[in-house]
Coordinates of C-alpha atoms (C1' of nucleotides) in Angstrom, one line a residue:
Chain A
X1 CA -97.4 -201.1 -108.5
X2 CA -99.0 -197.6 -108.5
X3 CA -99.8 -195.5 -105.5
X4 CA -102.8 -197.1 -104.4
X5 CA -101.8 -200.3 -104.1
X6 CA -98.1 -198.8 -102.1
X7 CA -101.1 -197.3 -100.0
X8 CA -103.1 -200.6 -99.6
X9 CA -100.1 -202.6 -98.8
X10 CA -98.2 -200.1 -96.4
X11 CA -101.8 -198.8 -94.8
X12 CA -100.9 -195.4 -95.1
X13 CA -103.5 -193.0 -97.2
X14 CA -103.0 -192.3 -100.7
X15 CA -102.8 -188.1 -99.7
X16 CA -99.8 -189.0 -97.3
X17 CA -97.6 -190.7 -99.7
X18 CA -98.4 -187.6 -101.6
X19 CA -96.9 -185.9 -98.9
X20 CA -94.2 -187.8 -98.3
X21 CA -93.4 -187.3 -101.9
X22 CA -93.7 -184.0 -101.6
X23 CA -91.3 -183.5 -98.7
X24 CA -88.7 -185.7 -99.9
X25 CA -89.1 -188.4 -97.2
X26 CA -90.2 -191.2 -100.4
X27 CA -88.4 -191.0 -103.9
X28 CA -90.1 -190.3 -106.8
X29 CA -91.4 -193.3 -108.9
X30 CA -90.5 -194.8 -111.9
X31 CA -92.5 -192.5 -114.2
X32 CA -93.9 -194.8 -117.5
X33 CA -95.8 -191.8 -118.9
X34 CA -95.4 -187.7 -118.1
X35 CA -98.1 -188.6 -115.2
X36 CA -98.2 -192.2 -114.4
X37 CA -95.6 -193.7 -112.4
X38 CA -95.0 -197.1 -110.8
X39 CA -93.7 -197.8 -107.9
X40 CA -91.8 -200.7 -106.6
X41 CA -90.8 -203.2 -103.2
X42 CA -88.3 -200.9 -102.4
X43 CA -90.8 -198.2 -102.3
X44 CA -93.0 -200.2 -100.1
X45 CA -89.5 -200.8 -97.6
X46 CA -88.7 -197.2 -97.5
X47 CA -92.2 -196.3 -97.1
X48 CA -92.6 -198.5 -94.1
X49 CA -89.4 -196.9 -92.7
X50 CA -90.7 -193.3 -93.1
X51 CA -93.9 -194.6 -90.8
X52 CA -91.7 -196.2 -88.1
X53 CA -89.2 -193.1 -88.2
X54 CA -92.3 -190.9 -87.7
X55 CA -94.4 -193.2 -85.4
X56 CA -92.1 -195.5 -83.0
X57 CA -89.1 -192.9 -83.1
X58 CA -91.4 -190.0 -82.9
X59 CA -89.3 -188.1 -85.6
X60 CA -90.5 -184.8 -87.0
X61 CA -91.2 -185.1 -90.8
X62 CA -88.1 -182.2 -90.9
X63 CA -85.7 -184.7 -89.2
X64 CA -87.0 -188.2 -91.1
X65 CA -86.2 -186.6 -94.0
X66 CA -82.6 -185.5 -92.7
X67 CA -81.9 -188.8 -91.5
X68 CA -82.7 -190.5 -94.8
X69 CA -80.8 -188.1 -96.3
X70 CA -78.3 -189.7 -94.8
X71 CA -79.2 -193.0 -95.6
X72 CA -79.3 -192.1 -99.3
X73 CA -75.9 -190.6 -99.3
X74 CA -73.6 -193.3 -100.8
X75 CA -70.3 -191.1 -99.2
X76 CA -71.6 -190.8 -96.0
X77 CA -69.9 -193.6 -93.5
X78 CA -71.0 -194.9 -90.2
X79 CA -69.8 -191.9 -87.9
X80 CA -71.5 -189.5 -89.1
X81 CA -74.6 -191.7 -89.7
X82 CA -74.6 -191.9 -86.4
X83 CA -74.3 -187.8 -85.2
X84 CA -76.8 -187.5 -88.2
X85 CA -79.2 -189.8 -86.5
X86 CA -78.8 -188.7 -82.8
X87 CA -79.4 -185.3 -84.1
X88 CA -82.8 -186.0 -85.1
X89 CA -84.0 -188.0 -82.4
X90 CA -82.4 -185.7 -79.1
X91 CA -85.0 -183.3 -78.2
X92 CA -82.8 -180.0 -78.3
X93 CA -83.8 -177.2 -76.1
X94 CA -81.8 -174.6 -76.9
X95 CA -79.6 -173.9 -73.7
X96 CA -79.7 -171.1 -71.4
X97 CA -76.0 -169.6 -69.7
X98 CA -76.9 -169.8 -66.1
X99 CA -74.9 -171.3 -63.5
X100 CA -77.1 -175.0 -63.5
X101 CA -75.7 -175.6 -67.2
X102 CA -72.1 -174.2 -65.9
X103 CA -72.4 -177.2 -63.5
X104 CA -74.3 -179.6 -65.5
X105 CA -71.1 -178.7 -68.2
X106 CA -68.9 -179.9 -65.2
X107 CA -70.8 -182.8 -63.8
X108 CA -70.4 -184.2 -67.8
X109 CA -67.0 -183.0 -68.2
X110 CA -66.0 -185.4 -65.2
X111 CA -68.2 -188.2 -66.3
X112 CA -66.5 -188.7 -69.5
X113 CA -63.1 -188.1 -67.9
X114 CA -63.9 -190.6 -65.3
X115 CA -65.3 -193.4 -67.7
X116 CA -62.7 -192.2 -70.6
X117 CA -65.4 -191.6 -72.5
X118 CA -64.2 -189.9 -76.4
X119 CA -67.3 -187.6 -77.0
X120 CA -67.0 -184.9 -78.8
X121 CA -68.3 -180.9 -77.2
X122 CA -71.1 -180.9 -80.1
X123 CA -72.0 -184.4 -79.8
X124 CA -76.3 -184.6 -79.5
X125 CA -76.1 -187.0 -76.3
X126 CA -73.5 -184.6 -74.8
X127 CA -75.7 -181.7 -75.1
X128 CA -78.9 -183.4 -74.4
X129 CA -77.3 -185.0 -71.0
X130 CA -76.2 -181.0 -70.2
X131 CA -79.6 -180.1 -70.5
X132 CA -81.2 -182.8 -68.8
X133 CA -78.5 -182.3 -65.9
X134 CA -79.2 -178.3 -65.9
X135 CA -83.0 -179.0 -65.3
X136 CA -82.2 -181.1 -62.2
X137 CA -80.1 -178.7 -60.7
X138 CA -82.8 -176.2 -61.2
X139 CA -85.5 -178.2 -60.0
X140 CA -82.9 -179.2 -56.3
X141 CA -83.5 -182.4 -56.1
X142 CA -80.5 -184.9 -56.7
X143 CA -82.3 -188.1 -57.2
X144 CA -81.5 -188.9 -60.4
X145 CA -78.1 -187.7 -60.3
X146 CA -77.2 -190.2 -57.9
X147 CA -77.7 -193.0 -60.8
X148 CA -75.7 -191.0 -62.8
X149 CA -72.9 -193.8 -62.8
X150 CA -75.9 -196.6 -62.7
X151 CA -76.9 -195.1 -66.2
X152 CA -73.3 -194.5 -67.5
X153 CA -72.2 -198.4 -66.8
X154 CA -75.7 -199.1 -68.3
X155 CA -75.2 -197.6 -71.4
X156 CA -71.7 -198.1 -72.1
X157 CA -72.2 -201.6 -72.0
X158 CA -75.7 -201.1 -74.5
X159 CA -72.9 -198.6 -76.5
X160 CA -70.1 -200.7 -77.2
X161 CA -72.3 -204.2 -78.1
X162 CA -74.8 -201.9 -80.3
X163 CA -71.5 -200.6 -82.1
X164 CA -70.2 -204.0 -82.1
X165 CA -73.0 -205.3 -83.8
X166 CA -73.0 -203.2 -86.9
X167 CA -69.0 -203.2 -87.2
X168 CA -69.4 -207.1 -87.3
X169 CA -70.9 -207.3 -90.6
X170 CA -69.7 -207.2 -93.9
X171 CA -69.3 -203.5 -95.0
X172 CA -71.4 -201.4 -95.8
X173 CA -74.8 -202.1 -98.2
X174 CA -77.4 -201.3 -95.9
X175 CA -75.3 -201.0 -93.0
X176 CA -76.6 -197.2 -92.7
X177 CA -80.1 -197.9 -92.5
X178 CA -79.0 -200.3 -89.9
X179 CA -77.2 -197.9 -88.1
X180 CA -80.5 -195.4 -88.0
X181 CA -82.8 -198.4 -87.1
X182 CA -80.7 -199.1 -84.5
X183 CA -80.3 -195.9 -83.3
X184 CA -83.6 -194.8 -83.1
X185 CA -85.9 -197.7 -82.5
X186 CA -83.0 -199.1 -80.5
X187 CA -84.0 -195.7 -78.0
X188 CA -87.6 -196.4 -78.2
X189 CA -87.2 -200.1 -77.4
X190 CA -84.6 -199.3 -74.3
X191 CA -87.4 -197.0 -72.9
X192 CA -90.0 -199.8 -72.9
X193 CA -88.0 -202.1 -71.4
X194 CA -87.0 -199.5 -68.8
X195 CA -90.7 -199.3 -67.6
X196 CA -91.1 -202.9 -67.6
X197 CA -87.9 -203.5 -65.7
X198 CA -89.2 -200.5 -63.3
X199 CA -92.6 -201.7 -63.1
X200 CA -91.4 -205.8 -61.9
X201 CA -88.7 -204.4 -59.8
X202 CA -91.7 -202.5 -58.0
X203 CA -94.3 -204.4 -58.2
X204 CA -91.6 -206.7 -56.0
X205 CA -91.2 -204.2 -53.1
X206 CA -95.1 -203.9 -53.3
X207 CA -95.5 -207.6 -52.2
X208 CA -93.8 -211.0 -53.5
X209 CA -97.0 -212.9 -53.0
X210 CA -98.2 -211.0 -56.4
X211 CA -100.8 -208.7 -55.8
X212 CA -101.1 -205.1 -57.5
Chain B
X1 CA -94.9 -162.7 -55.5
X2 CA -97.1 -161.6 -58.4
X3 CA -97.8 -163.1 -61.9
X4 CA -95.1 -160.5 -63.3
X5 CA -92.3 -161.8 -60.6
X6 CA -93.4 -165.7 -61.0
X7 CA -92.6 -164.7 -64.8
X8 CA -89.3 -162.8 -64.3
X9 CA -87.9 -165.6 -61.8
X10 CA -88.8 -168.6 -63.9
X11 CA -88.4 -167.2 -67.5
X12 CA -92.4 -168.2 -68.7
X13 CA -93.9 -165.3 -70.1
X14 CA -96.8 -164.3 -68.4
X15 CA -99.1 -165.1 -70.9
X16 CA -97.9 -168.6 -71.0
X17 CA -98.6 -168.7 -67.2
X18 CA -101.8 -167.9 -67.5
X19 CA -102.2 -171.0 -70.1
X20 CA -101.0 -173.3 -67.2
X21 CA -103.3 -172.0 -64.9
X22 CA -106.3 -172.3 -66.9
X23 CA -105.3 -175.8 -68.1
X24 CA -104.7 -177.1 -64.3
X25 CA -101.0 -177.1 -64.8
X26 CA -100.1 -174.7 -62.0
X27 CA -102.7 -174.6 -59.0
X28 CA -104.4 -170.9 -58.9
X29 CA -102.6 -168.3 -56.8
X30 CA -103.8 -167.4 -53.3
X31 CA -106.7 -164.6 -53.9
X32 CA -106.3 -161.2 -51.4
X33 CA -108.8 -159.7 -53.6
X34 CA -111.2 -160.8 -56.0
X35 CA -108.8 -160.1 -58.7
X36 CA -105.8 -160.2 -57.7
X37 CA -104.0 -163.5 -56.4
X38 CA -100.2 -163.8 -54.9
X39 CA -97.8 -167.0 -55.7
X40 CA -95.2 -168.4 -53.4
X41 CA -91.8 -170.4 -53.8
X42 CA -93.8 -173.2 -54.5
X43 CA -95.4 -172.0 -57.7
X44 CA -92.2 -171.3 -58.5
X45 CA -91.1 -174.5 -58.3
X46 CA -93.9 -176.3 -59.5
X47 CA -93.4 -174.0 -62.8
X48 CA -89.7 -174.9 -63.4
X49 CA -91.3 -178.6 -63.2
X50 CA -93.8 -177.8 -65.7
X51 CA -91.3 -176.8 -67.9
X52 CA -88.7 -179.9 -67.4
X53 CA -91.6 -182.3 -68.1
X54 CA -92.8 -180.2 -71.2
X55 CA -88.9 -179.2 -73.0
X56 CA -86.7 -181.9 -71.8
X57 CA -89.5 -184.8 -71.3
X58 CA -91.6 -184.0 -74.0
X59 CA -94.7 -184.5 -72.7
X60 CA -97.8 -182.9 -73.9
X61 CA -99.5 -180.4 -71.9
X62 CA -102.3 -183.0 -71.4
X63 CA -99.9 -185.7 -70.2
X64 CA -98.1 -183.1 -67.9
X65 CA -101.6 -182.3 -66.5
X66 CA -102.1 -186.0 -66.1
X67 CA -99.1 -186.4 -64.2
X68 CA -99.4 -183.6 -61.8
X69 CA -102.9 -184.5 -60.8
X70 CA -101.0 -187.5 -60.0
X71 CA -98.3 -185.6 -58.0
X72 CA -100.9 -183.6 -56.4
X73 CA -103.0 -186.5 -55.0
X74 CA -102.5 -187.7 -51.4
X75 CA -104.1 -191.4 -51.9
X76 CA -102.1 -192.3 -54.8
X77 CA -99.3 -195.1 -54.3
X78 CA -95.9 -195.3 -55.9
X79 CA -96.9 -198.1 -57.8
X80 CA -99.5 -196.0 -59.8
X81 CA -97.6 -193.0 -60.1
X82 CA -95.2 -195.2 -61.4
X83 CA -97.5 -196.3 -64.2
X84 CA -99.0 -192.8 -64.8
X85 CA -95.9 -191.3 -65.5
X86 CA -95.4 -194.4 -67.9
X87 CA -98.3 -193.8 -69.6
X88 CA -97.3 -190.2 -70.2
X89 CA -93.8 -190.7 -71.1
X90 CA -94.6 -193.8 -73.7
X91 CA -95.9 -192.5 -77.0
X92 CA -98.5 -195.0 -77.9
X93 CA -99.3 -195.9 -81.4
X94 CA -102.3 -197.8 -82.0
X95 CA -101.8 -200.7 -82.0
X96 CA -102.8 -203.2 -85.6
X97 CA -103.5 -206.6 -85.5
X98 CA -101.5 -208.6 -87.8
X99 CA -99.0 -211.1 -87.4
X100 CA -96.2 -209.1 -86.5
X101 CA -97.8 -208.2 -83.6
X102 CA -98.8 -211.2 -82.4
X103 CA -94.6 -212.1 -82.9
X104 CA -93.9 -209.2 -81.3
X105 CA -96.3 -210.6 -78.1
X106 CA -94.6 -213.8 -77.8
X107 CA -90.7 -212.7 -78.3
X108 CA -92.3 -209.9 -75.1
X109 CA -93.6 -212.4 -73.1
X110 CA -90.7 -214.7 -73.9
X111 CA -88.5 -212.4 -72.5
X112 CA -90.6 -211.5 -69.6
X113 CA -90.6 -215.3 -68.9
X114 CA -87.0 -215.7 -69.3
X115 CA -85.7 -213.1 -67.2
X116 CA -88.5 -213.5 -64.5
X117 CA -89.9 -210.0 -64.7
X118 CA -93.3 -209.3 -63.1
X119 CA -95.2 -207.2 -65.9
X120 CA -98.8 -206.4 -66.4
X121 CA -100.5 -207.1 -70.0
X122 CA -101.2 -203.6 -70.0
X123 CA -97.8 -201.4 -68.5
X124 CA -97.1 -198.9 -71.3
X125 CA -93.4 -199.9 -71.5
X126 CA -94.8 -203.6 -72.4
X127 CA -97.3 -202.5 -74.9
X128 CA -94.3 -199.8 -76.2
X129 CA -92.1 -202.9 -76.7
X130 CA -94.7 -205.1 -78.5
X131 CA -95.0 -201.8 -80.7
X132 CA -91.2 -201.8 -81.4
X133 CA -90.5 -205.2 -82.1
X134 CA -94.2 -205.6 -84.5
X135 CA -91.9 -202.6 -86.3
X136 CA -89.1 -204.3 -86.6
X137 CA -90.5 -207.5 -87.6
X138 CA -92.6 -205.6 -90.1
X139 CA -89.0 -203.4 -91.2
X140 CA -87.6 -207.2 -91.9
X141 CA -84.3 -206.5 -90.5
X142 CA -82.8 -208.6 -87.2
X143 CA -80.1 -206.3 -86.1
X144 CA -82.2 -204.6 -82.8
X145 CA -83.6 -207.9 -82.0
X146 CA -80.3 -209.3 -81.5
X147 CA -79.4 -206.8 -78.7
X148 CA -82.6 -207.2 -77.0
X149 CA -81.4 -208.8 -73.8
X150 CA -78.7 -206.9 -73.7
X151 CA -80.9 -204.5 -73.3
X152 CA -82.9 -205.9 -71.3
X153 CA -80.3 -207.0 -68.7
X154 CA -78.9 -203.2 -68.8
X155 CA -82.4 -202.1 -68.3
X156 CA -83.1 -204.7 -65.5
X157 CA -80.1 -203.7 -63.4
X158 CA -81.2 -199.7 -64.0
X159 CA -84.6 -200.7 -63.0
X160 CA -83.5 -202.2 -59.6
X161 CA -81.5 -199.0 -58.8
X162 CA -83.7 -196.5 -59.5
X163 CA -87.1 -198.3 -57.5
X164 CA -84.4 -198.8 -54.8
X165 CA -83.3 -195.2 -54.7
X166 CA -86.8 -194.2 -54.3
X167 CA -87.9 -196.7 -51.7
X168 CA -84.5 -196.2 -49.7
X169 CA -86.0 -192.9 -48.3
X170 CA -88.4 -192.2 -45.5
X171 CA -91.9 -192.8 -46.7
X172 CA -93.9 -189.8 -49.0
X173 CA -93.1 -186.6 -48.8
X174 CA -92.7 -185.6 -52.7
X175 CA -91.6 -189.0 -53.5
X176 CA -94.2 -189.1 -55.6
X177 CA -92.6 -186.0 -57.0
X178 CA -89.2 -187.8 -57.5
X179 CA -91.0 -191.2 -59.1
X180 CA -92.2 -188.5 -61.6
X181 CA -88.8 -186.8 -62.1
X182 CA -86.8 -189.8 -62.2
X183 CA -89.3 -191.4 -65.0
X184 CA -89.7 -188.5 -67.4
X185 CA -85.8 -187.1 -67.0
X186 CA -84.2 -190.2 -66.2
X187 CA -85.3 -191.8 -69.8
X188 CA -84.2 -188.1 -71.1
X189 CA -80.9 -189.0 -69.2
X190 CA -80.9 -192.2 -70.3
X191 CA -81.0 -191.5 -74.3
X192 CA -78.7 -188.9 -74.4
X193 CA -75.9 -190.9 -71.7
X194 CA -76.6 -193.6 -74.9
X195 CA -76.0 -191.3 -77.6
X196 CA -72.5 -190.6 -75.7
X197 CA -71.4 -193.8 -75.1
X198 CA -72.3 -195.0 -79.1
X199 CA -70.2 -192.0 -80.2
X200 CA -67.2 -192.8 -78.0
X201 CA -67.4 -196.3 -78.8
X202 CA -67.8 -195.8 -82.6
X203 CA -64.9 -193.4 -82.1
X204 CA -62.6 -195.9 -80.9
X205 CA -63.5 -198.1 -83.9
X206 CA -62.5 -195.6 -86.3
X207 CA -59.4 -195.0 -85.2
X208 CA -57.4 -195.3 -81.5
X209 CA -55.2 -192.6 -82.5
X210 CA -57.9 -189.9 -81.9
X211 CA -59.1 -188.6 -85.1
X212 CA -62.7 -187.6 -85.6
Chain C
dA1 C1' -116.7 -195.0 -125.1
dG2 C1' -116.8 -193.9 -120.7
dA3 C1' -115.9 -194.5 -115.8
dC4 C1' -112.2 -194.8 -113.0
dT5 C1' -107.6 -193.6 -111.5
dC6 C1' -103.4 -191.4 -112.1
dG7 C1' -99.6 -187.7 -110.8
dG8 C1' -99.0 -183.1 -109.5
dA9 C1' -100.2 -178.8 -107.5
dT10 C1' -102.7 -175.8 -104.3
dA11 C1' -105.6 -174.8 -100.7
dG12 C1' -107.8 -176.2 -96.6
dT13 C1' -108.2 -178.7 -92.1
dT14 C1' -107.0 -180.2 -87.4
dC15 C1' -104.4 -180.1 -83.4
dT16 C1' -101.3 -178.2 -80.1
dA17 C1' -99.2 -174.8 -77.6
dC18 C1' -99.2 -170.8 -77.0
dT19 C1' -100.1 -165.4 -77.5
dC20 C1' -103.0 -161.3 -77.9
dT21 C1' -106.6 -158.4 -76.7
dC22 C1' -110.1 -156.7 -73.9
dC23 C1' -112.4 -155.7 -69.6
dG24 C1' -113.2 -154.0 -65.2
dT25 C1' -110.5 -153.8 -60.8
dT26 C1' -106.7 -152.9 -57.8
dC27 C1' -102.3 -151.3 -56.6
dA28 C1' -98.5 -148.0 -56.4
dT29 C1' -96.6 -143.4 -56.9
dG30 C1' -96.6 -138.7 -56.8
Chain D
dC1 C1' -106.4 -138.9 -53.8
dA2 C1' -105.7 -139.0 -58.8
dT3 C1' -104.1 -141.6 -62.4
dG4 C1' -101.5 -144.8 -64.9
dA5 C1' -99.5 -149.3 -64.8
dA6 C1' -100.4 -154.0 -63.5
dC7 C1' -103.7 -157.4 -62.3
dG8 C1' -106.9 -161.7 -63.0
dG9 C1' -109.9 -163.8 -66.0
dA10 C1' -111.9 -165.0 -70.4
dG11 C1' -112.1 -165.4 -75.3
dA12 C1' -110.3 -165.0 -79.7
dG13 C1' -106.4 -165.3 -82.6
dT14 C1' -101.9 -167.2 -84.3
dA15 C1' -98.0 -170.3 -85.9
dG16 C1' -96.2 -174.5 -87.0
dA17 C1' -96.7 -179.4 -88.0
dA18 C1' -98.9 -183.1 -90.4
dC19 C1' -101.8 -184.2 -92.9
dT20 C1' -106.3 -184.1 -96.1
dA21 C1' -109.3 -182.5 -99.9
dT22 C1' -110.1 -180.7 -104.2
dC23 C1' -109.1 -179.8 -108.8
dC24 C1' -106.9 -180.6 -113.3
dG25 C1' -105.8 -182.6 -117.5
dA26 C1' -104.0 -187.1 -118.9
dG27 C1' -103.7 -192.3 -118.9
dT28 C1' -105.9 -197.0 -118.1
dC29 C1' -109.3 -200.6 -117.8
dT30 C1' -113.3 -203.2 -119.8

DNA sequence: AGACTCGGATAGTTCTACTCTCCGTTCATG
DNA sequence: CATGAACGGAGAGTAGAACTATCCGAGTCT
């Protein structure tokens, strides 16, 4: 297959492919001649990966090509596929020193200690939750920091099966990719559902005879 | 308060609040002279939540716009803010129409039947699944589908809570404001509390005795 | 043989979110 | 009350991201 069929088959334009090429998101193909290559199924698979990376998970070309860095690295085990995904996909503001992140450091600190949670100071989610945590505390209200446990016992349960489920497979071949799948379309797919969830329980309170 | 103070208090350079202004983020300042206008606390605050929804919700400065009009108007319900801010949070893809889709439509509104949930055709979070799922179909791997009630029961039981926590309050006043906040940095909340608890749980799989 | 297509490289485009510059006015300080 | 800094408003300019278009000389199809 050359590149305009890979661009017929995966719908994406022959000049993005190029790109993709280009930035390291798509290997090279199989070059038959100093400027012809072919490429092959696997191309197509990887290729489709890049496009939900960049379009369901919302990654930046930068961190697509990070994470499947990652995925292409034989060594690398499931740990730090992990840190390596949540890297890419947690929005990081870089943090200011006031006193809301001094308490949001707190609030955290207790959380994990509370749940016995083992995260790590660097972790993505860890920092991300500061930041979030530090905006609330500078916006006053404390809405959503009362469902700061509701979430927690949410998503340790999510958590554990989601680690569960790629630990109870025969090792490794593929089990990266999984991981990073999982990881970020896993987020994208627990967002959706949140707003359904959100939208039935309130269409509910609206009226159970089923009006909107 | 001037433009310089509004700047110096919420750390938004001055031409950057200007931006806002022209763009409808931040209502105009009260004129004492044809040129020159004076900003109270609640500029202040309505430029920290500028900020939140732009660095730790992501949204565009068009969806943020979207959102505040909704904020800002008197008429509007909870139930619609509910779905504006959906619509904002939810990046939508475009949606093709093969037959992954139309898999993706059933396993939604399979799951939707199952668990009793009361969704439009047309909720953002529902249309955001169908887009994750048609993904995953198309990615060819099973792994996410497998968790997807587990999701969804986690999800149903933080849905519950958080219309709850806004409804258990006396009626308006801002709680279109919190419907917002909890929405945008909830989910923010809500990825990053994940990203903890998938770290601490692959943790323990690697190895009780603590090393990372 | 000749039109089409290829891979690779470079330059250009579009969009978003600012940021800069300018203008005439107003405020603040000496 | 002079004068320089700050103001509001408008328009143009900029930086980064993600493509997209053009060009080239070389291969491929019929």
């Amino acid at each position: 297959m050359r590149v305009a069929e890979l661009s017929r088959r995966s719908g994406v334009s022959v000049a993005s492919i190029k790109y993709y090429l280009r930035e390291g998101l798509l290997p090279p193909g199989e070059l038959t001649s100093p400027n012809q290559a072919h490429y092959d199924e696997e191309h197509l698979r990887r290729l489709r990966l890049v496009r939900a990376l960049l379009d369901v998970g919302g990654l930046t070309v930068a961190g697509a090509r990070d994470v499947l860095a990652t995925v292409d690295d034989e060594q690398v085990d499931l740990h730090v596929a992990l840190g390596t995904a949540q890297d890419a996909v947690m929005a990081s503001v870089q943090p200011v020193e006031d006193d809301a992140s001094v308490r949001a450091e707190k609030v955290v600190a207790d959380l994990v200690a509370r749940r016995g949670w083992r995260v790590s100071e660097n972790n993505a989610g860890r920092r991300a939750a500061v930041d979030v945590l530090a905006t609330l505390d500078r916006l006053g209200g404390d809405q959503v920091v009362g469902l700061l446990d509701v979430y927690a016992e949410a998503m340790e349960a999510v958590g554990d099966r989601e680690v569960a489920a790629v630990v109870d497979r025969d090792e490794r071949e593929g089990s990266v990719e999984r991981v990073v799948v999982g990881i970020v379309l896993g987020g994208a797919l627990i967002a959706a559902l949140r707003g359904m969830a959100q939208e039935s329980a309130s269409a509910r309170r609206v009226g159970p005879s089923g009006e909107r």
